[in-house]
Amino acid sequence: ETLSFDFPVVQIEEGVATLELFHGPTMAFKDVGARFMAKCLGYFNKDKEQKITVLVATSGDTGGAVARGFLGVKGVEVVILYPRGKVSTIQEKQLTTLGQNITALEVDGVFDDCQEMVKTAFLDAEIDRILTSANSINIARWLPQMFYFFFAYKQVQHLNKELIFSVPSGNFGNICAGMMAQKLGLPVKHFIASTNVNDTVANYLKSGQYEPKPSVATISNAMDVGNPSNFIRILELFNKDDEQLKKLFSSYSFTDNETRQAMKSIYKKSNYIVDPHGAVGYLGLKKHELKANDYGIFLETAHPVKFLDIVEETLGAKVAIPEQIQSVINKEKRSIRISSYSDLKAFLNA
């Protein structure tokens, strides 16, 4: 039931393709992990009397995927924190219009503030609820994402090329899943963590100093993360050996202007519309300079319609609105505004 939709590899140009991850119900790659986790949690909690509260922070697509995945799951309440004014209109509608067991908390701050509140709540003994997370800090959310790296390989195996994945990266759960797939035997030559100007990891690979910083708002908002919580897991995969890591892993960062130019270039050359995150992934492949026998695949993590204003303004082209999105556009937004951890704690203990 989790993987009931397609994951096609679509060629963009010679030696470069995209893996489309937006054919699920909320049109983002996070449908995979959210649906898998919802099924698991619903199954293991079905005979228990006390409810579980899924507490999750979102910078964009996680909230909508978790909301839809857990909607109506018996014995589970979902509380989603998202930064006010820093998710797209459609993303906000997807996480604030469902009702039932889903509550959206609109935070005066950035994603890192939301994530910090969630982490604080897990350590607070005074919270009178059983809490679990649906962010990628919970491996049940991103481990299932290993599947589609294998699906991609199956589709291009006949080319007999060396595979390089470029993964648009924010909290680094998606690329960590890919690297776990590689550890399980998936033949991948190299991984590229492509980021926007939130370049903590790219800078670490240059300097050897890990220096988290406040996140900066960009047009690829799902990657606006200044302190990616899953990067430590990637380091652990390599026993914190930077030299071994760099043989298989690179990270490059790009500005909004570069992102828009890539969107235009892909549209002009291939008549293919990418969202800003996919464009950043494409740029990562270009910067890495593929060799003759390399085949680069960048992950298209969300349908362009989820960033409708940015895409249409950048390309001067209209994007058809799919049925999954049309169904939420005119629904009424319902959220509760909070500004501090004390507000979150009061809500959870109410």
Short mmCIF file of C-alpha atoms in Angstrom, two decimals:
data_model
loop_
_atom_site.label_atom_id
_atom_site.label_comp_id
_atom_site.label_asym_id
_atom_site.label_seq_id
_atom_site.Cartn_x
_atom_site.Cartn_y
_atom_site.Cartn_z
CA GLU A 1 0.00 0.00 0.00
CA THR A 2 2.91 2.39 0.70
CA LEU A 3 4.43 2.03 -2.78
CA SER A 4 1.24 2.01 -4.82
CA PHE A 5 2.40 4.65 -7.30
CA ASP A 6 5.11 4.93 -9.96
CA PHE A 7 8.72 6.16 -9.66
CA PRO A 8 9.73 6.79 -13.30
CA VAL A 9 13.21 7.78 -14.44
CA VAL A 10 12.83 10.44 -17.15
CA GLN A 11 15.74 11.42 -19.38
CA ILE A 12 16.40 15.18 -19.47
CA GLU A 13 19.47 15.31 -21.70
CA GLU A 14 22.36 13.07 -22.73
CA GLY A 15 23.63 11.29 -19.63
CA VAL A 16 21.25 13.07 -17.25
CA ALA A 17 17.83 11.95 -16.01
CA THR A 18 15.45 12.70 -13.19
CA LEU A 19 13.77 10.29 -10.80
CA GLU A 20 10.20 11.53 -10.36
CA LEU A 21 9.09 11.09 -6.77
CA PHE A 22 5.87 13.09 -6.95
CA HIS A 23 3.26 10.58 -8.07
CA GLY A 24 1.87 9.92 -4.57
CA PRO A 25 -1.18 11.50 -2.91
CA THR A 26 0.52 14.76 -1.79
CA MET A 27 2.86 14.85 -4.80
CA ALA A 28 6.13 14.78 -2.85
CA PHE A 29 8.73 12.11 -2.07
CA LYS A 30 7.78 12.18 1.59
CA ASP A 31 4.59 10.27 0.79
CA VAL A 32 6.74 7.12 0.85
CA GLY A 33 8.07 7.47 4.38
CA ALA A 34 4.92 9.00 5.85
CA ARG A 35 2.64 6.28 4.49
CA PHE A 36 5.01 3.51 5.59
CA MET A 37 5.30 4.92 9.09
CA ALA A 38 1.55 5.49 9.41
CA LYS A 39 0.83 1.86 8.48
CA CYS A 40 3.44 0.58 10.94
CA LEU A 41 2.36 2.80 13.82
CA GLY A 42 -1.32 2.07 13.25
CA TYR A 43 -0.61 -1.67 13.26
CA PHE A 44 1.54 -1.76 16.40
CA ASN A 45 -0.73 0.63 18.33
CA LYS A 46 -4.11 -0.84 17.34
CA ASP A 47 -4.73 -2.71 20.60
CA LYS A 48 -3.42 -0.06 22.98
CA GLU A 49 -5.72 2.24 24.95
CA GLN A 50 -3.51 5.33 25.21
CA LYS A 51 -3.13 7.45 22.08
CA ILE A 52 0.22 8.23 20.54
CA THR A 53 0.95 11.80 19.45
CA VAL A 54 3.06 12.20 16.33
CA LEU A 55 4.92 15.49 16.74
CA VAL A 56 6.51 16.75 13.54
CA ALA A 57 8.21 19.89 12.24
CA THR A 58 7.96 20.71 8.55
CA SER A 59 9.79 23.03 6.19
CA GLY A 60 7.39 22.17 3.39
CA ASP A 61 6.45 18.72 2.18
CA THR A 62 6.77 16.61 5.33
CA GLY A 63 3.69 18.16 6.93
CA GLY A 64 1.34 17.44 4.05
CA ALA A 65 2.62 13.89 3.59
CA VAL A 66 2.39 13.09 7.30
CA ALA A 67 -1.07 14.67 7.57
CA ARG A 68 -2.43 12.63 4.66
CA GLY A 69 -0.60 9.43 5.68
CA PHE A 70 -1.92 9.49 9.26
CA LEU A 71 -5.38 10.90 8.54
CA GLY A 72 -7.95 8.80 10.36
CA VAL A 73 -5.41 6.34 11.81
CA LYS A 74 -6.97 5.01 15.01
CA GLY A 75 -5.20 5.85 18.27
CA VAL A 76 -2.88 8.44 16.69
CA GLU A 77 -2.99 12.23 16.98
CA VAL A 78 -0.77 14.32 14.72
CA VAL A 79 0.60 17.76 15.63
CA ILE A 80 2.48 19.56 12.86
CA LEU A 81 4.66 22.64 13.45
CA TYR A 82 5.43 24.81 10.44
CA PRO A 83 7.09 28.24 10.03
CA ARG A 84 4.57 31.00 9.37
CA GLY A 85 4.91 32.48 5.87
CA LYS A 86 7.76 30.17 4.88
CA VAL A 87 5.94 27.31 3.14
CA SER A 88 4.16 27.59 -0.19
CA THR A 89 0.42 28.21 -0.32
CA ILE A 90 -0.30 24.69 -1.55
CA GLN A 91 2.00 23.12 1.03
CA GLU A 92 0.17 25.05 3.76
CA LYS A 93 -3.23 23.97 2.45
CA GLN A 94 -2.16 20.32 2.45
CA LEU A 95 -1.35 20.36 6.15
CA THR A 96 -4.00 22.76 7.50
CA THR A 97 -7.23 21.63 5.83
CA LEU A 98 -7.70 17.99 6.80
CA GLY A 99 -9.02 18.23 10.37
CA GLN A 100 -9.94 14.99 12.20
CA ASN A 101 -6.83 13.82 14.06
CA ILE A 102 -4.53 16.40 12.42
CA THR A 103 -3.64 19.73 14.09
CA ALA A 104 -1.39 22.38 12.50
CA LEU A 105 0.59 24.81 14.67
CA GLU A 106 1.76 27.92 12.82
CA VAL A 107 5.06 29.03 14.37
CA ASP A 108 6.43 32.58 14.42
CA GLY A 109 9.93 31.60 13.33
CA VAL A 110 11.88 29.45 10.87
CA PHE A 111 12.05 25.68 10.39
CA ASP A 112 14.99 25.33 12.77
CA ASP A 113 12.82 26.90 15.51
CA CYS A 114 10.09 24.34 14.80
CA GLN A 115 12.57 21.47 14.87
CA GLU A 116 14.12 22.70 18.13
CA MET A 117 10.69 22.86 19.77
CA VAL A 118 10.00 19.26 18.73
CA LYS A 119 13.35 18.06 20.09
CA THR A 120 12.76 19.94 23.36
CA ALA A 121 9.32 18.36 23.78
CA PHE A 122 10.80 14.87 23.50
CA LEU A 123 13.15 15.61 26.39
CA ASP A 124 10.50 17.27 28.58
CA ALA A 125 9.34 14.90 31.33
CA GLU A 126 6.39 17.22 32.04
CA ILE A 127 4.72 16.51 28.70
CA ASP A 128 1.73 14.30 29.50
CA ARG A 129 1.61 12.40 26.21
CA ILE A 130 3.31 9.48 24.48
CA LEU A 131 5.27 11.23 21.73
CA THR A 132 6.89 9.99 18.57
CA SER A 133 8.30 11.84 15.59
CA ALA A 134 7.56 11.64 11.88
CA ASN A 135 10.53 13.80 10.95
CA SER A 136 13.60 12.17 9.51
CA ILE A 137 15.08 12.11 13.02
CA ASN A 138 12.89 8.97 13.17
CA ILE A 139 14.48 6.36 10.90
CA ALA A 140 11.08 4.75 10.25
CA ARG A 141 10.31 7.87 8.20
CA TRP A 142 13.26 7.69 5.84
CA LEU A 143 14.43 4.07 5.73
CA PRO A 144 11.61 3.17 3.25
CA GLN A 145 13.05 5.81 0.91
CA MET A 146 15.82 3.32 0.12
CA PHE A 147 13.32 1.51 -2.11
CA TYR A 148 13.15 4.09 -4.86
CA PHE A 149 16.93 4.21 -5.30
CA PHE A 150 16.70 0.51 -6.18
CA PHE A 151 13.72 1.23 -8.46
CA ALA A 152 15.80 3.82 -10.31
CA TYR A 153 18.71 1.42 -10.73
CA LYS A 154 16.41 -1.25 -12.15
CA GLN A 155 15.24 1.19 -14.85
CA VAL A 156 18.73 2.22 -16.01
CA GLN A 157 20.70 -0.98 -15.36
CA HIS A 158 20.65 -1.89 -19.06
CA LEU A 159 22.73 1.21 -19.90
CA ASN A 160 25.81 -0.28 -18.19
CA LYS A 161 26.79 3.14 -16.86
CA GLU A 162 28.19 4.19 -13.49
CA LEU A 163 25.40 5.74 -11.46
CA ILE A 164 25.65 9.11 -9.73
CA PHE A 165 22.72 10.40 -7.67
CA SER A 166 22.23 14.07 -6.95
CA VAL A 167 19.85 14.54 -4.05
CA PRO A 168 18.32 17.92 -3.14
CA SER A 169 19.16 18.01 0.56
CA GLY A 170 17.79 19.83 3.59
CA ASN A 171 17.77 17.60 6.66
CA PHE A 172 19.80 14.97 4.73
CA GLY A 173 17.44 12.05 5.41
CA ASN A 174 16.82 11.35 1.72
CA ILE A 175 20.48 11.12 0.77
CA CYS A 176 21.17 9.10 3.92
CA ALA A 177 18.57 6.58 2.69
CA GLY A 178 20.39 6.38 -0.64
CA MET A 179 23.71 5.80 1.07
CA MET A 180 22.13 3.08 3.21
CA ALA A 181 20.90 1.47 -0.02
CA GLN A 182 24.49 1.58 -1.28
CA LYS A 183 25.64 -0.15 1.91
CA LEU A 184 23.09 -2.87 1.16
CA GLY A 185 24.70 -3.48 -2.22
CA LEU A 186 23.18 -0.92 -4.61
CA PRO A 187 25.94 -0.11 -7.15
CA VAL A 188 26.28 3.67 -6.94
CA LYS A 189 29.52 5.44 -7.83
CA HIS A 190 28.86 8.71 -6.03
CA PHE A 191 26.28 10.75 -4.14
CA ILE A 192 25.89 14.52 -4.36
CA ALA A 193 24.09 16.47 -1.68
CA SER A 194 22.82 19.50 -3.59
CA THR A 195 21.71 22.37 -1.38
CA ASN A 196 20.57 25.95 -1.59
CA VAL A 197 22.52 28.67 0.27
CA ASN A 198 21.99 26.76 3.52
CA ASP A 199 25.43 25.28 2.95
CA THR A 200 26.52 23.93 6.35
CA VAL A 201 27.55 20.53 4.94
CA ALA A 202 29.21 21.90 1.79
CA ASN A 203 31.30 24.17 4.00
CA TYR A 204 32.17 21.29 6.31
CA LEU A 205 33.57 19.26 3.41
CA LYS A 206 35.79 22.23 2.51
CA SER A 207 36.94 23.27 5.97
CA GLY A 208 36.54 20.20 8.19
CA GLN A 209 34.62 22.39 10.65
CA TYR A 210 30.94 21.65 11.25
CA GLU A 211 29.38 25.02 11.95
CA PRO A 212 25.56 25.08 11.97
CA LYS A 213 23.98 28.46 11.38
CA PRO A 214 20.51 29.99 11.25
CA SER A 215 18.57 28.92 8.18
CA VAL A 216 18.03 31.34 5.30
CA ALA A 217 14.73 31.50 3.40
CA THR A 218 14.98 30.51 -0.28
CA ILE A 219 12.71 29.51 -3.16
CA SER A 220 13.60 25.85 -2.45
CA ASN A 221 12.13 26.13 1.02
CA ALA A 222 12.07 22.42 1.92
CA MET A 223 15.88 22.63 2.07
CA ASP A 224 16.03 25.71 4.31
CA VAL A 225 17.84 23.90 7.11
CA GLY A 226 20.88 25.34 8.87
CA ASN A 227 21.62 22.32 11.07
CA PRO A 228 20.68 19.09 9.22
CA SER A 229 19.98 16.43 11.83
CA ASN A 230 20.79 13.43 9.60
CA PHE A 231 24.29 14.44 8.56
CA ILE A 232 25.70 12.86 11.72
CA ARG A 233 24.24 9.56 10.50
CA ILE A 234 26.14 9.87 7.23
CA LEU A 235 29.33 10.53 9.18
CA GLU A 236 28.67 7.43 11.27
CA LEU A 237 28.26 5.32 8.13
CA PHE A 238 31.91 6.16 7.42
CA ASN A 239 33.06 5.96 11.06
CA LYS A 240 33.62 9.73 10.92
CA ASP A 241 36.43 9.22 8.38
CA ASP A 242 36.18 12.31 6.17
CA GLU A 243 38.62 11.03 3.58
CA GLN A 244 36.57 7.88 2.98
CA LEU A 245 33.38 9.94 2.94
CA LYS A 246 34.68 12.31 0.28
CA LYS A 247 35.41 9.42 -2.09
CA LEU A 248 31.69 8.69 -2.31
CA PHE A 249 30.03 11.94 -1.29
CA SER A 250 30.15 15.58 -2.36
CA SER A 251 28.04 18.61 -1.53
CA TYR A 252 27.50 21.79 -3.53
CA SER A 253 25.34 24.84 -2.81
CA PHE A 254 23.49 27.15 -5.20
CA THR A 255 21.75 30.51 -5.05
CA ASP A 256 18.14 31.26 -5.94
CA ASN A 257 19.31 32.97 -9.11
CA GLU A 258 21.27 29.89 -10.18
CA THR A 259 18.22 27.77 -9.38
CA ARG A 260 15.94 29.90 -11.57
CA GLN A 261 18.45 29.83 -14.43
CA ALA A 262 18.58 26.02 -14.22
CA MET A 263 14.78 25.82 -14.32
CA LYS A 264 14.79 27.97 -17.46
CA SER A 265 17.60 26.00 -19.09
CA ILE A 266 15.92 22.62 -18.54
CA TYR A 267 12.60 23.95 -19.83
CA LYS A 268 14.22 25.47 -22.91
CA LYS A 269 16.31 22.41 -23.79
CA SER A 270 13.94 19.61 -22.85
CA ASN A 271 10.48 21.19 -22.47
CA TYR A 272 10.50 19.67 -18.97
CA ILE A 273 9.33 21.62 -15.93
CA VAL A 274 11.25 21.08 -12.69
CA ASP A 275 10.48 22.55 -9.31
CA PRO A 276 13.21 24.58 -7.52
CA HIS A 277 14.45 21.57 -5.55
CA GLY A 278 14.84 19.45 -8.67
CA ALA A 279 16.69 22.34 -10.32
CA VAL A 280 19.18 22.38 -7.44
CA GLY A 281 19.67 18.64 -7.90
CA TYR A 282 20.34 19.18 -11.61
CA LEU A 283 22.89 21.88 -10.79
CA GLY A 284 24.71 19.46 -8.51
CA LEU A 285 25.23 17.03 -11.39
CA LYS A 286 26.45 19.82 -13.64
CA LYS A 287 28.96 21.06 -11.08
CA HIS A 288 30.25 17.55 -10.46
CA GLU A 289 31.21 17.20 -14.14
CA LEU A 290 30.09 13.73 -15.19
CA LYS A 291 32.57 11.45 -16.95
CA ALA A 292 31.83 9.68 -20.24
CA ASN A 293 30.63 6.47 -18.58
CA ASP A 294 28.66 8.20 -15.80
CA TYR A 295 24.88 8.44 -15.72
CA GLY A 296 23.54 11.17 -13.49
CA ILE A 297 20.12 11.04 -11.88
CA PHE A 298 18.77 13.96 -9.89
CA LEU A 299 15.78 13.46 -7.64
CA GLU A 300 12.67 15.50 -8.46
CA THR A 301 11.27 15.54 -4.96
CA ALA A 302 8.01 17.41 -5.52
CA HIS A 303 5.64 18.24 -8.36
CA PRO A 304 6.22 21.75 -9.78
CA VAL A 305 2.62 22.68 -8.94
CA LYS A 306 3.58 22.76 -5.25
CA PHE A 307 5.66 25.84 -6.07
CA LEU A 308 3.22 27.21 -8.59
CA ASP A 309 3.96 30.94 -8.27
CA ILE A 310 7.74 30.50 -8.44
CA VAL A 311 7.62 28.08 -11.37
CA GLU A 312 5.15 30.07 -13.47
CA GLU A 313 6.90 33.37 -12.76
CA THR A 314 10.32 31.90 -13.63
CA LEU A 315 9.30 30.07 -16.80
CA GLY A 316 6.49 32.28 -18.03
CA ALA A 317 4.47 29.10 -18.51
CA LYS A 318 1.32 27.71 -16.96
CA VAL A 319 1.43 24.55 -14.88
CA ALA A 320 -1.61 22.28 -15.04
CA ILE A 321 -3.02 21.65 -11.56
CA PRO A 322 -3.39 17.91 -10.85
CA GLU A 323 -6.48 16.51 -9.18
CA GLN A 324 -4.63 15.78 -5.92
CA ILE A 325 -3.86 19.48 -5.51
CA GLN A 326 -7.14 20.84 -6.87
CA SER A 327 -9.01 19.06 -4.10
CA VAL A 328 -7.34 21.12 -1.32
CA ILE A 329 -6.93 24.56 -2.89
CA ASN A 330 -10.36 25.89 -1.95
CA LYS A 331 -10.55 24.30 1.49
CA GLU A 332 -10.44 26.47 4.60
CA LYS A 333 -7.12 26.76 6.42
CA ARG A 334 -7.24 25.86 10.11
CA SER A 335 -4.18 26.42 12.26
CA ILE A 336 -3.19 27.53 15.75
CA ARG A 337 -0.53 30.21 15.98
CA ILE A 338 2.28 29.81 18.53
CA SER A 339 5.50 31.73 19.14
CA SER A 340 7.48 29.79 21.78
CA TYR A 341 8.11 26.39 23.29
CA SER A 342 5.93 27.30 26.26
CA ASP A 343 3.00 27.71 23.82
CA LEU A 344 3.66 24.23 22.41
CA LYS A 345 3.92 22.71 25.87
CA ALA A 346 0.67 24.34 26.96
CA PHE A 347 -1.08 22.98 23.86
CA LEU A 348 0.23 19.44 24.39
CA ASN A 349 -0.76 19.43 28.06
CA ALA A 350 -4.17 21.05 27.55
#
